[in-house]
Amino acid sequence: MKLTFLGATQTVTGSKFLLEDSGVRILVDCGLFQGLKEFRLKNWRPFPVDPASLNAVLLTHAHIDHSGYLPVLFKNGFSGPVYCTPGTRDLCEILLPDAGYLQEEEARFANRHGFSKHRPALPLFTYEDAKNCLKHFKTVEFNAPLHLGEALKIQWIPVGHIIGASYILVQNKHQSLVFTGDVGRPDDILMNPPHPIKQADYLVVESTYGNRRHSPSDPWEDFEGMINTTIKRGGIVLVPSFAVGRAQHILKVIMDLKAAGKIPNVPVYLNSPMAIRATEVFCDHLDDHRLDENSCKELCRVAKFVTSVEHSKALTQKTEPAVIISSSGMATGGRVLHHLKSLVTDKKNTVVFVGFQAAGTRGEALIGGVDQIKIHGNYYPVRAEIRYMENLSAHADGPELIEWLKQMNSSPKRTFIVHGEPAAQDAMRRNLADFLHWESQIPKYGESVDLN
Ligand SMILES: [Zn+2]
């Protein structure tokens, strides 16, 4: 087996690993680079191997940094199958066309304001490109073996994190290799704990929060206090939220608080068409998470779903106490901006950010305490209470990753640390050495290793 690292090296996005074995060429994950420009530019460069030469793509899960390069791969000549679990396929059907739409929006915006070097600015891929690539998806159930070529057996094993997420176990007659994808948390509010890896000769492990320990504070207590305080002031709680995963976590917390009578029965609105569909997908995959069918139906009832633009606009006029969940999660775009404009200027209201806020985003600026915020070309004074809650993460933290790996029957021969910023990867490497006595490597972009 030969393994080449084509993304998520010394960064958390762009996951792509090329595996070659006895004439078969597969790409494990096909993620988009996101965040800093130096990484985003990589999305535009020619792919290092001819896409037409690949036999298949395997996806660990649906997040865009693991799946979002697929439309580009197809545009450039790949025509094979994309194998993944049914949950991953369902979420990709929501996420990929939306990503294409956003690429088109960005190109339109750049053309209108003339700030692109390229005239006209073109989208990396379109809504239609994304729709086309979805036709090539083939689903494989968790744990069921898929045989590729003459020698390879591949399995998707549940790993929590989000619906459909798995680690991928690849075996030939002599060797086994595991790609962890993103690893969920043992005590996640909604998702099942990640299944342990029994054995792997070679391991490619994520390290997103390798240098972090998540806050031990209780999300129910945090939300209870914050909602009650805001309602007493006559204000609205606005939660900018990622549509897949995080929005469902918040609905679950609010559902429990209402059931226990810990918050008054104020209206809750879910104003994100993507989050609404992701919540419905949740109910289609009961085995992937901790909720039973009834609780799942209840999760869909706890909020009023805001689908139409008219309803969304009407909601921005609302002044009575309420909770509004809307995307995007870092307030970089989407319907949440309209709510932010009308709510951030009044000290009655609370804006609570619930996930990682990347550098340069409005979310990061607001958490950092700016006194005005620019939205759609205008500045708005920040008077609302701004809160940040980091206890709803869907990623295992450093100690949780070590505890998860400790369950392996034997140490891998070689371990490769990917999907983390340099500081997180370095902490992960030290933790593996200190707690498990494993040597590990941090591969560079384009590096190949022979695993025979
Ligand atoms: Zn993920």
CSV table of C-alpha atoms and ligand atoms in Angstrom, one decimal:
chain,number,residue,atom,x,y,z
A,1,MET,CA,0.0,0.0,0.0
A,2,LYS,CA,1.1,3.5,-0.8
A,3,LEU,CA,-0.4,6.5,1.0
A,4,THR,CA,-0.1,10.1,-0.2
A,5,PHE,CA,-1.3,13.1,1.8
A,6,LEU,CA,-3.1,15.6,-0.4
A,7,GLY,CA,-4.8,17.8,2.2
A,8,ALA,CA,-5.5,18.3,6.0
A,9,THR,CA,-1.7,18.4,6.5
A,10,GLN,CA,-0.8,20.9,9.2
A,11,THR,CA,-4.3,22.4,8.8
A,12,VAL,CA,-7.9,21.3,9.6
A,13,THR,CA,-9.4,21.5,6.1
A,14,GLY,CA,-9.1,19.9,2.7
A,15,SER,CA,-8.9,16.3,3.9
A,16,LYS,CA,-7.7,14.1,0.9
A,17,PHE,CA,-5.7,10.9,1.1
A,18,LEU,CA,-4.6,8.9,-1.9
A,19,LEU,CA,-4.3,5.2,-1.3
A,20,GLU,CA,-2.8,2.9,-4.0
A,21,ASP,CA,-2.7,-0.8,-3.7
A,22,SER,CA,-2.3,-3.5,-6.3
A,23,GLY,CA,-3.5,-1.4,-9.2
A,24,VAL,CA,-6.4,0.3,-7.4
A,25,ARG,CA,-6.3,4.0,-6.7
A,26,ILE,CA,-8.7,5.5,-4.2
A,27,LEU,CA,-9.2,8.8,-2.6
A,28,VAL,CA,-10.2,8.8,1.0
A,29,ASP,CA,-12.2,12.0,1.7
A,30,CYS,CA,-12.4,14.8,-0.9
A,31,GLY,CA,-12.6,18.0,1.2
A,32,LEU,CA,-12.4,21.6,0.3
A,33,PHE,CA,-9.7,23.9,1.8
A,34,GLN,CA,-11.4,26.6,3.8
A,35,GLY,CA,-10.2,29.6,6.0
A,36,LEU,CA,-6.9,31.4,5.2
A,37,LYS,CA,-6.3,32.4,1.6
A,38,GLU,CA,-3.0,30.5,1.3
A,39,PHE,CA,-5.1,27.3,1.8
A,40,ARG,CA,-8.2,28.3,-0.2
A,41,LEU,CA,-6.0,28.9,-3.3
A,42,LYS,CA,-5.1,25.2,-3.2
A,43,ASN,CA,-8.7,24.5,-4.3
A,44,TRP,CA,-7.9,26.2,-7.6
A,45,ARG,CA,-4.7,24.5,-8.4
A,46,PRO,CA,-4.6,21.4,-10.7
A,47,PHE,CA,-5.2,18.3,-8.7
A,48,PRO,CA,-1.8,16.5,-8.2
A,49,VAL,CA,-3.1,13.2,-9.8
A,50,ASP,CA,-5.3,12.8,-12.8
A,51,PRO,CA,-8.9,12.6,-11.4
A,52,ALA,CA,-9.8,10.2,-14.3
A,53,SER,CA,-7.2,7.7,-13.0
A,54,LEU,CA,-9.0,7.3,-9.6
A,55,ASN,CA,-11.2,4.2,-9.2
A,56,ALA,CA,-13.3,5.5,-6.3
A,57,VAL,CA,-13.7,8.0,-3.6
A,58,LEU,CA,-14.6,7.0,0.0
A,59,LEU,CA,-16.1,9.6,2.4
A,60,THR,CA,-15.7,9.4,6.2
A,61,HIS,CA,-18.5,12.0,6.6
A,62,ALA,CA,-20.4,14.9,5.0
A,63,HIS,CA,-18.7,18.1,6.4
A,64,ILE,CA,-17.5,20.3,3.5
A,65,ASP,CA,-13.9,20.0,4.6
A,66,HIS,CA,-14.2,16.3,3.9
A,67,SER,CA,-16.6,16.3,0.9
A,68,GLY,CA,-16.7,19.8,-0.7
A,69,TYR,CA,-14.0,19.2,-3.4
A,70,LEU,CA,-16.1,16.4,-5.0
A,71,PRO,CA,-17.8,18.6,-7.6
A,72,VAL,CA,-14.4,19.9,-8.7
A,73,LEU,CA,-13.0,16.4,-9.0
A,74,PHE,CA,-15.9,15.4,-11.2
A,75,LYS,CA,-15.6,18.6,-13.3
A,76,ASN,CA,-12.0,17.6,-13.9
A,77,GLY,CA,-12.6,14.1,-15.2
A,78,PHE,CA,-13.4,11.8,-12.3
A,79,SER,CA,-16.3,9.6,-13.2
A,80,GLY,CA,-16.2,6.7,-10.6
A,81,PRO,CA,-18.4,6.0,-7.6
A,82,VAL,CA,-18.4,7.9,-4.3
A,83,TYR,CA,-18.9,5.4,-1.4
A,84,CYS,CA,-20.3,6.5,1.9
A,85,THR,CA,-22.9,5.7,4.5
A,86,PRO,CA,-26.6,6.5,3.9
A,87,GLY,CA,-26.5,9.3,6.5
A,88,THR,CA,-23.5,10.9,4.8
A,89,ARG,CA,-25.2,10.8,1.4
A,90,ASP,CA,-28.4,12.4,2.9
A,91,LEU,CA,-26.3,15.2,4.5
A,92,CYS,CA,-24.2,15.7,1.3
A,93,GLU,CA,-27.5,16.2,-0.6
A,94,ILE,CA,-28.1,19.2,1.6
A,95,LEU,CA,-24.5,20.5,2.0
A,96,LEU,CA,-23.0,20.2,-1.4
A,97,PRO,CA,-25.6,22.1,-3.5
A,98,ASP,CA,-25.6,24.8,-0.9
A,99,ALA,CA,-21.8,25.1,-1.1
A,100,GLY,CA,-22.1,25.4,-4.9
A,101,TYR,CA,-24.7,28.1,-4.5
A,102,LEU,CA,-22.4,30.0,-2.1
A,103,GLN,CA,-19.5,29.8,-4.6
A,104,GLU,CA,-21.8,31.3,-7.3
A,105,GLU,CA,-22.8,34.1,-4.9
A,106,GLU,CA,-19.2,34.9,-4.1
A,107,ALA,CA,-18.4,35.1,-7.8
A,108,ARG,CA,-21.4,37.4,-8.5
A,109,PHE,CA,-20.4,39.6,-5.5
A,110,ALA,CA,-16.8,39.8,-6.8
A,111,ASN,CA,-18.0,40.8,-10.2
A,112,ARG,CA,-20.4,43.4,-8.9
A,113,HIS,CA,-17.6,45.0,-6.8
A,114,GLY,CA,-14.8,44.4,-9.3
A,115,PHE,CA,-12.3,43.1,-6.7
A,116,SER,CA,-11.4,39.9,-8.4
A,117,LYS,CA,-8.2,39.7,-10.5
A,118,HIS,CA,-10.2,37.4,-12.9
A,119,ARG,CA,-12.8,39.0,-15.1
A,120,PRO,CA,-15.3,37.7,-14.9
A,121,ALA,CA,-14.7,35.9,-11.6
A,122,LEU,CA,-15.9,32.3,-11.8
A,123,PRO,CA,-17.2,30.0,-9.1
A,124,LEU,CA,-15.0,27.1,-8.2
A,125,PHE,CA,-18.1,25.0,-8.8
A,126,THR,CA,-21.8,25.6,-9.2
A,127,TYR,CA,-25.0,24.4,-7.7
A,128,GLU,CA,-25.5,22.3,-10.8
A,129,ASP,CA,-22.0,20.8,-10.5
A,130,ALA,CA,-22.8,19.7,-7.0
A,131,LYS,CA,-26.2,18.2,-8.1
A,132,ASN,CA,-24.4,16.2,-10.8
A,133,CYS,CA,-21.8,14.7,-8.5
A,134,LEU,CA,-24.5,13.5,-6.2
A,135,LYS,CA,-25.7,11.1,-8.9
A,136,HIS,CA,-22.5,9.1,-8.4
A,137,PHE,CA,-23.0,8.4,-4.7
A,138,LYS,CA,-23.3,4.7,-3.6
A,139,THR,CA,-24.2,3.9,-0.1
A,140,VAL,CA,-22.7,1.2,2.2
A,141,GLU,CA,-24.2,0.4,5.6
A,142,PHE,CA,-22.1,0.8,8.7
A,143,ASN,CA,-19.9,-2.3,9.3
A,144,ALA,CA,-20.8,-3.9,6.0
A,145,PRO,CA,-17.8,-4.9,3.9
A,146,LEU,CA,-17.2,-3.4,0.5
A,147,HIS,CA,-14.7,-5.1,-1.8
A,148,LEU,CA,-12.6,-3.1,-4.3
A,149,GLY,CA,-10.3,-4.6,-6.8
A,150,GLU,CA,-9.0,-8.1,-6.0
A,151,ALA,CA,-7.6,-7.4,-2.6
A,152,LEU,CA,-9.2,-4.6,-0.7
A,153,LYS,CA,-11.9,-4.9,1.9
A,154,ILE,CA,-13.4,-1.6,3.3
A,155,GLN,CA,-15.7,-0.9,6.2
A,156,TRP,CA,-17.3,2.2,7.6
A,157,ILE,CA,-17.5,2.1,11.5
A,158,PRO,CA,-19.6,4.6,13.4
A,159,VAL,CA,-17.6,7.4,15.1
A,160,GLY,CA,-20.3,9.8,16.5
A,161,HIS,CA,-19.6,13.4,15.4
A,162,ILE,CA,-22.5,13.9,12.9
A,163,ILE,CA,-25.1,11.7,11.2
A,164,GLY,CA,-23.4,9.1,9.0
A,165,ALA,CA,-19.9,9.8,10.3
A,166,SER,CA,-17.5,6.9,10.4
A,167,TYR,CA,-13.9,5.9,10.5
A,168,ILE,CA,-12.8,3.9,7.5
A,169,LEU,CA,-11.0,0.6,7.9
A,170,VAL,CA,-9.1,-0.6,4.8
A,171,GLN,CA,-7.7,-4.1,4.7
A,172,ASN,CA,-5.8,-6.2,2.2
A,173,LYS,CA,-4.5,-9.8,2.9
A,174,HIS,CA,-1.5,-8.5,5.0
A,175,GLN,CA,-2.3,-5.1,6.3
A,176,SER,CA,-4.9,-2.8,7.8
A,177,LEU,CA,-5.2,0.9,7.7
A,178,VAL,CA,-7.6,3.2,9.5
A,179,PHE,CA,-8.6,6.8,8.6
A,180,THR,CA,-10.4,8.2,11.7
A,181,GLY,CA,-12.2,11.1,9.9
A,182,ASP,CA,-13.5,13.4,12.6
A,183,VAL,CA,-14.0,11.7,15.9
A,184,GLY,CA,-17.1,12.5,18.1
A,185,ARG,CA,-17.3,12.8,21.9
A,186,PRO,CA,-17.9,10.0,24.3
A,187,ASP,CA,-20.7,12.0,26.1
A,188,ASP,CA,-22.2,13.9,23.2
A,189,ILE,CA,-25.7,15.2,23.9
A,190,LEU,CA,-27.1,13.6,20.8
A,191,MET,CA,-24.6,11.4,19.0
A,192,ASN,CA,-23.6,7.9,20.0
A,193,PRO,CA,-20.0,7.5,21.3
A,194,PRO,CA,-17.4,6.6,18.7
A,195,HIS,CA,-16.8,2.9,18.3
A,196,PRO,CA,-13.3,1.9,19.3
A,197,ILE,CA,-10.7,0.8,16.8
A,198,LYS,CA,-9.8,-2.8,17.5
A,199,GLN,CA,-6.6,-3.1,15.5
A,200,ALA,CA,-4.8,-1.2,12.7
A,201,ASP,CA,-1.3,-1.6,11.4
A,202,TYR,CA,-1.4,2.0,10.2
A,203,LEU,CA,-3.4,4.9,11.5
A,204,VAL,CA,-4.3,8.3,10.1
A,205,VAL,CA,-5.7,10.3,13.0
A,206,GLU,CA,-7.4,13.7,13.3
A,207,SER,CA,-6.1,16.2,15.8
A,208,THR,CA,-8.5,19.2,15.5
A,209,TYR,CA,-8.6,19.8,19.3
A,210,GLY,CA,-5.4,17.8,20.1
A,211,ASN,CA,-4.2,20.7,22.3
A,212,ARG,CA,-7.6,21.5,24.0
A,213,ARG,CA,-9.8,20.3,26.8
A,214,HIS,CA,-13.4,21.2,26.2
A,215,SER,CA,-15.1,23.3,28.9
A,216,PRO,CA,-16.7,21.0,31.5
A,217,SER,CA,-19.6,23.5,32.1
A,218,ASP,CA,-23.1,22.2,31.6
A,219,PRO,CA,-24.9,23.4,28.4
A,220,TRP,CA,-28.3,23.0,30.0
A,221,GLU,CA,-27.4,25.3,32.9
A,222,ASP,CA,-25.7,27.8,30.6
A,223,PHE,CA,-28.7,28.0,28.3
A,224,GLU,CA,-31.2,28.1,31.2
A,225,GLY,CA,-29.4,31.1,32.8
A,226,MET,CA,-29.0,33.0,29.6
A,227,ILE,CA,-32.5,32.5,28.3
A,228,ASN,CA,-34.2,33.4,31.6
A,229,THR,CA,-32.0,36.5,32.1
A,230,THR,CA,-32.8,37.7,28.5
A,231,ILE,CA,-36.5,37.0,28.8
A,232,LYS,CA,-36.7,38.9,32.1
A,233,ARG,CA,-35.2,41.9,30.2
A,234,GLY,CA,-37.9,41.5,27.6
A,235,GLY,CA,-35.2,40.6,25.0
A,236,ILE,CA,-34.6,38.0,22.3
A,237,VAL,CA,-31.9,35.3,22.3
A,238,LEU,CA,-30.2,35.0,18.9
A,239,VAL,CA,-28.1,31.9,18.3
A,240,PRO,CA,-26.0,32.0,15.1
A,241,SER,CA,-25.6,28.3,14.4
A,242,PHE,CA,-24.1,25.8,12.0
A,243,ALA,CA,-27.0,24.0,10.3
A,244,VAL,CA,-25.8,20.4,10.6
A,245,GLY,CA,-25.2,19.1,14.1
A,246,ARG,CA,-25.0,22.2,16.2
A,247,ALA,CA,-28.5,23.4,15.5
A,248,GLN,CA,-29.9,20.0,16.6
A,249,HIS,CA,-27.8,20.1,19.8
A,250,ILE,CA,-29.4,23.5,20.7
A,251,LEU,CA,-32.9,22.3,19.9
A,252,LYS,CA,-32.3,19.3,22.2
A,253,VAL,CA,-31.1,21.5,25.1
A,254,ILE,CA,-34.1,23.8,24.7
A,255,MET,CA,-36.5,20.8,24.4
A,256,ASP,CA,-35.2,19.4,27.7
A,257,LEU,CA,-35.3,22.8,29.5
A,258,LYS,CA,-38.9,23.4,28.4
A,259,ALA,CA,-40.0,19.9,29.4
A,260,ALA,CA,-38.4,20.4,32.9
A,261,GLY,CA,-40.2,23.8,33.2
A,262,LYS,CA,-36.8,25.5,33.6
A,263,ILE,CA,-37.5,28.1,31.0
A,264,PRO,CA,-40.9,29.7,30.1
A,265,ASN,CA,-42.7,28.6,27.1
A,266,VAL,CA,-41.4,31.3,24.8
A,267,PRO,CA,-41.5,30.8,21.0
A,268,VAL,CA,-38.4,29.2,19.4
A,269,TYR,CA,-37.7,29.7,15.7
A,270,LEU,CA,-35.4,27.7,13.5
A,271,ASN,CA,-34.7,30.1,10.6
A,272,SER,CA,-32.4,28.1,8.3
A,273,PRO,CA,-33.7,26.0,5.5
A,274,MET,CA,-30.6,23.9,5.7
A,275,ALA,CA,-30.9,23.3,9.5
A,276,ILE,CA,-34.6,22.4,9.0
A,277,ARG,CA,-33.7,19.7,6.5
A,278,ALA,CA,-30.7,18.5,8.6
A,279,THR,CA,-33.1,18.1,11.6
A,280,GLU,CA,-35.4,16.0,9.4
A,281,VAL,CA,-32.5,13.9,8.3
A,282,PHE,CA,-31.8,13.3,12.0
A,283,CYS,CA,-35.2,11.6,12.3
A,284,ASP,CA,-34.4,9.4,9.2
A,285,HIS,CA,-31.3,7.9,10.9
A,286,LEU,CA,-32.4,6.7,14.3
A,287,ASP,CA,-29.5,4.3,14.7
A,288,ASP,CA,-26.9,7.1,14.4
A,289,HIS,CA,-27.8,8.9,17.6
A,290,ARG,CA,-29.2,8.7,21.1
A,291,LEU,CA,-32.8,9.9,20.4
A,292,ASP,CA,-35.7,7.5,20.0
A,293,GLU,CA,-38.4,8.1,17.4
A,294,ASN,CA,-40.7,10.1,19.7
A,295,SER,CA,-38.0,12.3,21.0
A,296,CYS,CA,-36.9,12.9,17.4
A,297,LYS,CA,-40.4,14.0,16.4
A,298,GLU,CA,-40.4,16.2,19.5
A,299,LEU,CA,-37.1,17.7,18.4
A,300,CYS,CA,-38.8,18.7,15.1
A,301,ARG,CA,-41.7,20.3,17.1
A,302,VAL,CA,-39.7,22.3,19.6
A,303,ALA,CA,-39.1,25.1,17.2
A,304,LYS,CA,-41.3,26.8,14.5
A,305,PHE,CA,-39.6,26.1,11.2
A,306,VAL,CA,-39.2,29.3,9.2
A,307,THR,CA,-39.0,28.3,5.5
A,308,SER,CA,-40.2,31.2,3.4
A,309,VAL,CA,-38.3,34.5,2.9
A,310,GLU,CA,-41.5,36.4,3.8
A,311,HIS,CA,-41.7,34.6,7.1
A,312,SER,CA,-38.0,35.3,7.7
A,313,LYS,CA,-38.5,39.0,7.0
A,314,ALA,CA,-41.5,39.1,9.3
A,315,LEU,CA,-39.5,37.5,12.1
A,316,THR,CA,-36.9,40.3,12.0
A,317,GLN,CA,-39.6,42.8,12.9
A,318,LYS,CA,-40.5,40.8,16.1
A,319,THR,CA,-39.8,42.4,19.4
A,320,GLU,CA,-41.4,40.1,22.0
A,321,PRO,CA,-39.1,37.6,23.9
A,322,ALA,CA,-38.1,34.6,21.8
A,323,VAL,CA,-35.2,32.3,20.9
A,324,ILE,CA,-34.1,32.5,17.2
A,325,ILE,CA,-31.6,30.0,15.8
A,326,SER,CA,-30.3,30.9,12.4
A,327,SER,CA,-27.2,30.3,10.3
A,328,SER,CA,-24.5,30.8,9.4
A,329,GLY,CA,-22.7,29.8,12.6
A,330,MET,CA,-19.9,32.4,12.4
A,331,ALA,CA,-22.3,35.1,11.1
A,332,THR,CA,-20.4,35.3,7.8
A,333,GLY,CA,-23.6,35.1,5.7
A,334,GLY,CA,-27.1,33.8,5.6
A,335,ARG,CA,-30.4,34.8,7.2
A,336,VAL,CA,-28.7,35.4,10.6
A,337,LEU,CA,-27.3,38.6,9.4
A,338,HIS,CA,-30.8,40.2,9.1
A,339,HIS,CA,-31.5,39.2,12.7
A,340,LEU,CA,-28.1,40.4,13.8
A,341,LYS,CA,-28.8,43.9,12.3
A,342,SER,CA,-32.0,44.3,14.1
A,343,LEU,CA,-31.0,42.7,17.5
A,344,VAL,CA,-27.4,43.6,18.1
A,345,THR,CA,-28.1,47.3,18.7
A,346,ASP,CA,-30.4,46.7,21.8
A,347,LYS,CA,-29.0,45.8,25.2
A,348,LYS,CA,-32.1,43.8,26.0
A,349,ASN,CA,-31.0,41.0,23.6
A,350,THR,CA,-28.4,38.3,23.8
A,351,VAL,CA,-26.3,36.9,20.9
A,352,VAL,CA,-24.7,33.6,21.7
A,353,PHE,CA,-22.1,31.9,19.5
A,354,VAL,CA,-21.9,28.2,20.0
A,355,GLY,CA,-19.0,26.9,17.9
A,356,PHE,CA,-15.5,27.5,16.6
A,357,GLN,CA,-15.2,31.1,15.3
A,358,ALA,CA,-12.5,31.4,12.6
A,359,ALA,CA,-10.2,34.4,12.4
A,360,GLY,CA,-11.7,37.3,10.4
A,361,THR,CA,-15.3,36.4,10.9
A,362,ARG,CA,-18.0,38.6,12.5
A,363,GLY,CA,-18.4,35.9,15.2
A,364,GLU,CA,-14.8,36.2,16.2
A,365,ALA,CA,-15.0,40.0,16.2
A,366,LEU,CA,-18.1,40.1,18.4
A,367,ILE,CA,-16.7,37.6,20.9
A,368,GLY,CA,-13.5,39.8,20.9
A,369,GLY,CA,-15.6,42.7,22.1
A,370,VAL,CA,-15.8,45.1,19.1
A,371,ASP,CA,-18.2,48.1,19.8
A,372,GLN,CA,-19.6,48.2,16.2
A,373,ILE,CA,-20.0,45.6,13.5
A,374,LYS,CA,-20.2,46.0,9.8
A,375,ILE,CA,-23.1,44.2,8.0
A,376,HIS,CA,-24.1,44.6,4.4
A,377,GLY,CA,-22.0,47.8,4.1
A,378,ASN,CA,-23.3,49.6,7.2
A,379,TYR,CA,-22.0,49.8,10.8
A,380,TYR,CA,-24.2,48.8,13.7
A,381,PRO,CA,-23.3,49.6,17.4
A,382,VAL,CA,-23.0,46.5,19.5
A,383,ARG,CA,-25.1,46.9,22.6
A,384,ALA,CA,-26.6,43.4,23.0
A,385,GLU,CA,-25.0,41.0,25.5
A,386,ILE,CA,-22.5,38.8,23.5
A,387,ARG,CA,-21.9,35.2,24.8
A,388,TYR,CA,-19.7,32.4,23.7
A,389,MET,CA,-20.4,28.7,24.6
A,390,GLU,CA,-17.8,26.1,23.6
A,391,ASN,CA,-19.3,23.1,25.4
A,392,LEU,CA,-21.4,21.9,22.4
A,393,SER,CA,-18.4,20.8,20.3
A,394,ALA,CA,-18.9,17.7,18.1
A,395,HIS,CA,-15.2,16.8,18.2
A,396,ALA,CA,-13.3,14.8,20.8
A,397,ASP,CA,-10.8,17.0,22.7
A,398,GLY,CA,-7.2,16.0,23.3
A,399,PRO,CA,-7.8,13.7,26.4
A,400,GLU,CA,-10.9,12.2,24.7
A,401,LEU,CA,-8.9,11.2,21.6
A,402,ILE,CA,-6.2,9.5,23.8
A,403,GLU,CA,-8.9,7.6,25.8
A,404,TRP,CA,-10.5,6.5,22.5
A,405,LEU,CA,-7.2,5.3,21.0
A,406,LYS,CA,-6.2,3.6,24.3
A,407,GLN,CA,-8.9,0.9,23.5
A,408,MET,CA,-6.9,-0.5,20.6
A,409,ASN,CA,-5.7,-4.0,21.2
A,410,SER,CA,-2.2,-3.2,19.9
A,411,SER,CA,-0.2,-0.2,18.9
A,412,PRO,CA,-0.1,0.7,15.2
A,413,LYS,CA,3.2,0.3,13.4
A,414,ARG,CA,2.9,3.8,12.2
A,415,THR,CA,0.6,6.7,13.1
A,416,PHE,CA,0.1,9.8,11.0
A,417,ILE,CA,-1.4,12.9,12.6
A,418,VAL,CA,-3.6,15.1,10.3
A,419,HIS,CA,-6.5,17.5,10.4
A,420,GLY,CA,-5.1,19.9,13.0
A,421,GLU,CA,-3.3,23.3,13.2
A,422,PRO,CA,0.4,22.9,13.9
A,423,ALA,CA,0.1,23.5,17.7
A,424,ALA,CA,-2.8,21.0,18.0
A,425,GLN,CA,-0.8,18.4,16.0
A,426,ASP,CA,2.3,18.9,18.1
A,427,ALA,CA,0.3,18.4,21.3
A,428,MET,CA,-1.3,15.3,19.9
A,429,ARG,CA,2.1,13.9,19.0
A,430,ARG,CA,3.4,14.5,22.6
A,431,ASN,CA,0.2,13.0,24.1
A,432,LEU,CA,0.5,9.9,22.0
A,433,ALA,CA,4.2,9.5,23.1
A,434,ASP,CA,3.5,10.3,26.8
A,435,PHE,CA,0.3,8.4,27.4
A,436,LEU,CA,0.4,5.5,24.8
A,437,HIS,CA,4.2,5.3,24.1
A,438,TRP,CA,3.5,5.6,20.3
A,439,GLU,CA,5.8,7.3,17.9
A,440,SER,CA,3.9,9.3,15.3
A,441,GLN,CA,4.5,11.5,12.3
A,442,ILE,CA,3.1,14.8,11.1
A,443,PRO,CA,3.0,14.4,7.2
A,444,LYS,CA,3.6,17.3,4.9
A,445,TYR,CA,1.4,18.3,1.9
A,446,GLY,CA,2.2,15.9,-1.0
A,447,GLU,CA,4.2,13.5,1.1
A,448,SER,CA,4.0,9.8,0.1
A,449,VAL,CA,4.7,6.8,2.3
A,450,ASP,CA,5.2,3.2,1.4
A,451,LEU,CA,3.3,1.0,3.8
A,452,ASN,CA,4.7,-2.4,2.7
B,1,ZN,ZN,-16.5,17.0,10.6
